[in-house]
Coordinates of C-alpha atoms and ligand atoms in Angstrom, one line a residue:
M1 CA -7.2 8.1 -22.5
I2 CA -4.6 6.1 -20.6
N3 CA -4.3 6.6 -16.8
V4 CA -1.6 5.5 -14.5
T5 CA -3.9 2.6 -13.5
K6 CA -7.1 1.0 -14.6
I7 CA -9.3 -1.2 -12.5
T8 CA -9.5 -4.9 -13.3
L9 CA -13.1 -6.1 -12.9
P10 CA -14.2 -9.8 -12.8
P11 CA -16.6 -11.3 -15.4
L12 CA -20.0 -9.8 -14.4
D13 CA -21.6 -13.2 -14.1
E14 CA -19.1 -14.3 -11.5
Y15 CA -20.0 -11.3 -9.3
Y16 CA -23.7 -11.9 -10.0
E17 CA -23.4 -15.4 -8.6
Y18 CA -22.4 -13.8 -5.3
L19 CA -25.1 -11.2 -5.5
K20 CA -27.7 -14.0 -5.8
G21 CA -26.5 -15.5 -2.5
I22 CA -26.6 -12.1 -0.8
W23 CA -30.2 -11.7 -2.0
E24 CA -31.2 -15.2 -0.8
R25 CA -29.7 -14.6 2.6
S26 CA -30.7 -11.0 3.0
W27 CA -27.5 -10.7 4.9
V28 CA -25.6 -7.6 3.6
T29 CA -23.2 -6.5 6.3
N30 CA -22.1 -7.2 10.0
Q31 CA -19.7 -10.0 9.5
G32 CA -21.7 -12.0 7.0
P33 CA -20.6 -15.3 5.3
L34 CA -18.7 -13.6 2.4
V35 CA -16.7 -11.4 4.8
N36 CA -15.8 -14.5 6.8
E37 CA -14.9 -16.4 3.7
L38 CA -12.6 -13.6 2.4
E39 CA -11.0 -13.2 5.8
E40 CA -10.3 -16.9 6.0
K41 CA -8.8 -17.0 2.5
L42 CA -6.6 -14.0 3.2
K43 CA -5.4 -15.4 6.4
V44 CA -4.2 -18.5 4.6
F45 CA -2.8 -16.5 1.7
F46 CA -0.9 -14.1 4.0
D47 CA 0.0 -16.9 6.5
V48 CA -1.1 -14.8 9.5
K49 CA -3.1 -15.8 12.6
H50 CA -5.5 -12.8 12.6
L51 CA -6.9 -10.8 9.7
F52 CA -9.7 -8.1 9.8
F53 CA -11.4 -6.9 6.6
V54 CA -12.1 -3.2 7.1
A55 CA -13.7 -0.3 5.2
N56 CA -10.5 1.0 3.7
G57 CA -6.7 1.2 4.1
T58 CA -6.8 4.4 6.0
I59 CA -9.1 3.1 8.7
A60 CA -6.9 0.1 8.8
L61 CA -3.9 2.4 9.7
Q62 CA -6.0 4.4 12.2
I63 CA -7.2 1.3 14.0
A64 CA -3.7 -0.2 14.0
I65 CA -2.3 3.0 15.6
K66 CA -5.3 3.2 18.1
S67 CA -4.8 -0.4 19.1
L68 CA -1.4 0.6 20.7
N69 CA -3.6 2.3 23.3
K70 CA -1.2 5.3 23.8
T71 CA -0.2 8.4 22.0
G72 CA 3.3 9.9 21.5
E73 CA 5.8 10.1 18.7
I74 CA 5.6 7.7 15.8
I75 CA 8.6 7.3 13.5
T76 CA 7.6 7.2 9.9
T77 CA 8.6 7.7 6.3
P78 CA 8.1 11.0 4.4
F79 CA 7.8 9.1 1.1
S80 CA 4.4 7.4 1.0
Y81 CA 0.8 8.2 0.4
V82 CA -0.6 10.9 2.6
A83 CA -2.7 8.4 4.6
T84 CA 0.4 7.1 6.3
T85 CA 1.1 10.4 7.9
S86 CA -2.4 11.7 8.3
S87 CA -3.5 8.6 10.2
I88 CA -0.7 9.2 12.8
V89 CA -1.8 12.9 13.3
W90 CA -5.5 11.9 13.2
E91 CA -4.9 9.5 16.1
G92 CA -3.3 12.2 18.2
S93 CA 0.3 11.2 17.8
K94 CA 3.2 13.2 16.3
A95 CA 4.7 12.1 13.0
V96 CA 8.5 12.0 13.3
F97 CA 10.0 11.6 9.9
V98 CA 13.2 9.7 9.1
D99 CA 14.6 10.2 5.6
I100 CA 14.6 7.5 3.0
D101 CA 17.3 5.4 1.4
P102 CA 17.9 6.8 -2.2
E103 CA 17.9 3.4 -3.8
T104 CA 15.1 1.4 -2.1
L105 CA 13.0 4.6 -1.3
N106 CA 12.1 3.0 2.0
I107 CA 12.8 4.6 5.4
D108 CA 16.6 4.5 5.9
P109 CA 16.9 2.0 8.8
E110 CA 20.3 3.4 9.8
K111 CA 18.8 6.7 10.6
I112 CA 15.9 5.5 12.8
E113 CA 17.8 5.2 16.1
N114 CA 18.8 8.8 16.1
A115 CA 15.1 9.9 16.0
I116 CA 14.0 7.9 19.0
T117 CA 13.1 9.9 22.1
K118 CA 11.5 9.0 25.4
D119 CA 8.1 9.7 23.8
T120 CA 8.5 7.4 20.9
I121 CA 5.9 4.6 20.8
A122 CA 6.1 3.0 17.4
I123 CA 7.8 2.8 14.0
L124 CA 5.4 3.0 11.0
P125 CA 7.2 2.5 7.7
T126 CA 5.7 1.8 4.3
H127 CA 6.9 -1.0 2.0
V128 CA 6.9 1.6 -0.7
F129 CA 5.7 0.4 -4.2
G130 CA 5.6 -3.1 -2.6
N131 CA 9.4 -3.1 -2.0
P132 CA 9.8 -4.6 1.5
C133 CA 11.6 -2.6 4.2
N134 CA 14.7 -3.9 5.8
N135 CA 12.7 -5.5 8.5
S136 CA 15.5 -7.2 10.5
I137 CA 17.3 -3.8 11.3
I138 CA 13.9 -2.1 12.0
E139 CA 12.7 -4.8 14.3
N140 CA 16.0 -5.1 16.2
I141 CA 15.8 -1.4 16.9
A142 CA 12.2 -1.8 17.9
K143 CA 13.0 -4.6 20.3
K144 CA 15.9 -2.7 21.9
H145 CA 13.7 0.3 22.6
N146 CA 10.4 -1.5 23.3
L147 CA 8.6 0.0 20.3
K148 CA 5.8 -1.5 18.2
V149 CA 6.2 -1.8 14.4
I150 CA 3.3 -1.2 12.1
Y151 CA 4.0 -1.7 8.4
D152 CA 1.8 0.2 5.9
A153 CA 1.6 -2.7 3.4
A154 CA -0.9 -1.0 1.1
H155 CA 1.2 -1.7 -2.0
S156 CA 2.4 -5.1 -1.0
F157 CA -0.4 -7.6 -1.6
G158 CA 1.2 -10.9 -2.3
V159 CA 4.8 -9.9 -1.7
K160 CA 7.2 -12.3 0.0
Y161 CA 10.6 -11.5 1.5
N162 CA 13.1 -14.2 2.3
D163 CA 10.3 -16.7 1.5
L164 CA 8.1 -15.2 4.2
S165 CA 4.8 -13.4 3.6
I166 CA 5.4 -9.7 4.4
S167 CA 2.3 -9.9 6.6
K168 CA 4.4 -11.8 9.1
L169 CA 6.8 -8.8 9.6
G170 CA 6.5 -6.4 12.5
D171 CA 3.5 -6.4 15.0
I172 CA 0.8 -5.3 12.5
S173 CA 0.5 -4.9 8.7
T174 CA -2.2 -2.8 7.1
Y175 CA -3.5 -3.2 3.6
S176 CA -5.5 -1.2 1.2
F177 CA -7.9 -2.9 -1.2
H178 CA -8.8 0.3 -3.0
A179 CA -9.7 0.0 -6.7
T180 CA -6.3 1.3 -7.7
K181 CA -4.4 -1.4 -5.8
I182 CA -3.2 -4.7 -7.4
F183 CA -5.9 -6.6 -5.4
H184 CA -9.0 -4.7 -4.7
T185 CA -12.5 -4.9 -3.2
I186 CA -13.5 -1.5 -4.8
E187 CA -13.1 0.1 -1.4
G188 CA -11.6 -1.9 1.5
G189 CA -8.6 -2.8 3.5
A190 CA -7.3 -5.2 6.1
I191 CA -5.3 -5.4 9.3
A192 CA -3.1 -8.5 9.8
T193 CA -1.3 -9.5 13.0
N194 CA 0.0 -12.6 14.7
D195 CA -0.3 -10.9 18.2
D196 CA -3.4 -12.3 20.1
T197 CA -3.7 -9.2 22.4
L198 CA -3.5 -6.7 19.6
A199 CA -6.0 -8.8 17.6
H200 CA -8.5 -8.7 20.4
T201 CA -8.2 -5.0 20.7
I202 CA -8.5 -4.5 16.9
S203 CA -11.5 -6.8 16.7
Y204 CA -13.6 -4.8 19.1
M205 CA -12.3 -1.4 17.9
R206 CA -13.4 -2.3 14.4
N207 CA -17.0 -2.9 15.6
F208 CA -17.8 0.1 17.9
G209 CA -16.2 -1.6 20.8
H210 CA -19.0 -4.2 21.1
N211 CA -18.7 -7.2 23.4
G212 CA -22.0 -8.8 22.4
Q213 CA -25.1 -6.7 21.9
E214 CA -25.3 -5.1 25.4
D215 CA -21.8 -4.7 26.6
F216 CA -18.6 -2.9 25.4
F217 CA -14.9 -3.8 25.7
G218 CA -13.9 -0.2 25.2
L219 CA -13.7 2.6 22.7
G220 CA -14.4 1.6 19.1
I221 CA -15.4 2.9 15.7
N222 CA -17.2 1.6 12.6
G223 CA -14.4 0.1 10.6
K224 CA -16.1 -2.9 9.2
N225 CA -16.7 -3.8 5.6
C226 CA -19.7 -5.5 3.9
E227 CA -20.8 -8.5 1.8
F228 CA -20.7 -6.6 -1.5
H229 CA -17.1 -5.6 -1.2
A230 CA -16.1 -9.1 0.1
A231 CA -17.8 -10.6 -2.9
M232 CA -15.6 -8.5 -5.2
G233 CA -12.5 -9.6 -3.3
L234 CA -13.6 -13.3 -3.6
C235 CA -13.9 -12.7 -7.4
M236 CA -10.5 -10.9 -7.7
L237 CA -8.4 -13.3 -5.6
P238 CA -8.0 -16.0 -8.2
N239 CA -7.0 -13.3 -10.7
L240 CA -3.9 -12.2 -8.8
K241 CA -1.4 -14.6 -10.3
K242 CA -2.4 -13.6 -13.8
S243 CA -2.3 -9.9 -12.8
I244 CA 1.2 -10.2 -11.4
E245 CA 2.4 -12.1 -14.5
K246 CA 1.0 -9.5 -16.9
R247 CA 2.5 -6.6 -15.0
K248 CA 5.8 -8.4 -14.7
N249 CA 6.0 -8.7 -18.5
L250 CA 5.1 -5.0 -18.9
T251 CA 7.7 -4.1 -16.3
N252 CA 10.4 -6.0 -18.2
S253 CA 9.4 -4.2 -21.4
Y254 CA 9.6 -0.8 -19.8
D255 CA 13.0 -1.8 -18.3
N256 CA 14.4 -2.9 -21.6
A257 CA 13.1 0.0 -23.5
L258 CA 13.8 2.8 -21.0
I259 CA 16.2 2.0 -18.2
A260 CA 18.6 -0.1 -20.4
I261 CA 18.7 2.7 -23.1
N262 CA 18.8 5.9 -21.1
K263 CA 21.3 6.2 -18.2
D264 CA 19.5 9.2 -16.9
L265 CA 16.5 7.1 -15.9
K266 CA 16.6 5.0 -12.8
R267 CA 14.6 2.3 -11.2
I268 CA 14.1 1.5 -7.5
K269 CA 16.3 -1.2 -6.1
I270 CA 14.6 -4.3 -5.1
D271 CA 16.4 -6.9 -3.0
K272 CA 17.1 -10.2 -4.8
N273 CA 15.3 -12.1 -2.0
V274 CA 12.0 -10.4 -2.7
E275 CA 9.1 -12.1 -4.5
Y276 CA 7.7 -9.0 -6.0
N277 CA 4.1 -8.1 -7.1
Y278 CA 4.9 -5.6 -9.8
S279 CA 2.2 -3.3 -8.5
Y280 CA 3.7 0.0 -9.8
Y281 CA 6.2 1.2 -12.4
P282 CA 8.0 4.3 -10.9
I283 CA 10.9 5.8 -12.8
I284 CA 13.3 8.4 -11.4
F285 CA 14.5 11.2 -13.6
K286 CA 17.8 13.1 -13.4
N287 CA 15.9 16.3 -12.5
E288 CA 12.4 17.7 -12.1
E289 CA 12.7 19.5 -15.4
D290 CA 13.0 16.3 -17.4
L291 CA 10.0 14.8 -15.4
L292 CA 7.8 17.8 -16.2
K293 CA 8.8 17.7 -19.9
V294 CA 7.9 14.0 -20.2
K295 CA 4.7 14.4 -18.1
S296 CA 3.4 17.2 -20.3
A297 CA 4.3 15.4 -23.5
L298 CA 2.4 12.4 -22.3
N299 CA -0.6 14.5 -21.1
N300 CA -0.8 16.0 -24.6
K301 CA -1.4 12.5 -25.9
N302 CA -4.1 11.9 -23.3
I303 CA -1.7 9.7 -21.2
F304 CA -1.8 10.4 -17.5
P305 CA 1.1 9.1 -15.4
R306 CA 1.0 10.2 -11.7
R307 CA 3.6 11.9 -9.5
Y308 CA 3.7 9.2 -6.8
F309 CA 4.6 10.4 -4.3
Y310 CA 4.6 14.2 -4.4
P311 CA 5.0 16.3 -2.4
S312 CA 7.3 14.7 0.3
L313 CA 5.0 14.3 3.4
N314 CA 7.3 16.4 5.6
K315 CA 5.9 19.3 3.5
L316 CA 2.3 18.9 4.8
N317 CA 1.0 21.9 6.6
Y318 CA 0.0 19.9 9.7
V319 CA 3.4 18.4 10.5
N320 CA 6.7 20.0 11.6
N321 CA 8.5 20.9 8.5
Y322 CA 11.8 19.1 9.0
S323 CA 14.1 19.0 6.1
M324 CA 14.2 15.5 4.4
P325 CA 16.6 16.0 1.5
V326 CA 16.5 12.6 0.0
S327 CA 12.7 12.2 0.1
E328 CA 12.2 15.8 -1.2
S329 CA 14.7 15.2 -4.1
I330 CA 13.1 11.9 -5.1
S331 CA 9.6 13.2 -4.8
K332 CA 10.4 15.9 -7.4
R333 CA 11.9 13.4 -9.8
I334 CA 9.7 10.3 -9.6
L335 CA 6.9 9.4 -11.9
C336 CA 4.7 6.3 -12.0
L337 CA 4.0 5.2 -15.6
P338 CA 0.8 3.5 -16.6
L339 CA 0.8 -0.2 -15.5
F340 CA -2.4 -2.3 -15.4
D341 CA -3.6 -5.6 -16.6
D342 CA -5.2 -4.3 -19.8
L343 CA -2.4 -2.1 -21.0
T344 CA -1.6 -3.3 -24.5
E345 CA 1.9 -3.6 -26.1
S346 CA 1.1 -0.9 -28.6
E347 CA -0.1 1.5 -25.9
Q348 CA 3.1 0.8 -24.0
L349 CA 5.2 1.4 -27.1
Q350 CA 3.5 4.7 -27.6
I351 CA 4.3 5.7 -24.0
I352 CA 7.9 4.6 -24.4
N353 CA 8.4 6.5 -27.6
I354 CA 7.0 9.7 -26.2
I355 CA 9.4 9.5 -23.2
L356 CA 12.5 8.7 -25.3
N357 CA 11.7 11.6 -27.6
K358 CA 11.7 14.0 -24.7
I359 CA 14.9 13.1 -22.9
Ligands
PLP1 C1 -3.8 3.6 -0.9 C2 -2.9 3.8 0.3 C3 -3.4 4.0 1.6 C4 -4.9 4.3 1.8 O1 -5.7 3.3 1.5 P1 -7.3 3.6 1.2 O2 -7.9 2.2 1.0 O3 -7.3 4.4 -0.1 O4 -7.8 4.3 2.4 C5 -2.6 4.1 2.7 N1 -1.2 4.0 2.5 C6 -0.7 3.8 1.3 C7 0.8 3.7 1.1 C8 -1.5 3.8 0.1 O5 -1.0 3.7 -1.1

């Protein structure tokens, strides 16, 4: 069976070395030495001033939104994982969708200003599939209207744009380190910011609001992560370069065998100034019928690509059902093909042949 992704695990003895340390210290959670070490390393890697390792990418989004200390309308993309939208609603704000650009699949920056009202508090776009948003337009609009920008950077570990770590963009970036992401801690996530005031709020919100043992800064939640997940992250971090290299080669092979051959298949457009992480391999079909034909042919051979992202998030039953024609059209026609470190050339060839046979 071949799935859309497969977890990369470190050599067991490397993880075991960290476990021995945890057993010696009997310190398993509550900002232990491994959590601190991972946070320090990620701060350097992302080139950001503050970074908080949290339980998952969804709580990262929720705390980021909560740290704005107000509710209202948040402008967001309909083409992302459900957590981007659900976190806005969960935190008591209204998700206001702005349609995507048909080539980059990111929020269309030219359409943002039209969606701003007196109740707008923030813009929350996703760098979808690790493809950075046009941050300069987005952040100019934000500045003009006094809005915060939170990027959902769940797909964007290690991505640079114009030689800058994408963690430096906007006010806050949130990450997911879930097992399916290119860098993982099994479950986990992070909140990165360069803003000292937001960082202070995020730091107490992550830990029940505590200010020492007997005092509280304010409202908080349990968003922290633990030593076992940090240990996995410390094992996985040195592997990232190899992982990106491997996926880059697989991406080139898919491109050469599919996109170069069949003009009805399209790729997302990635700006030339992006240092990409090759985290996913989405292809866009001419129509949904072709996608369904290919998907079922692959499924018949025990190969399971995923319809990322389907449905378009404006179709969720807890948001206003605006029409988002571009996102809805892309959602119906986009499929992520298997892409992971251990995917072999022969497995990839099998996938390619099945696809080319069907369209
Ligand atoms: C994976 C993902 C999340 C959620 O992260 P979890 O760690 O699974 O909670 C949020 N946003 C996007 C875009 C994602 O892909």
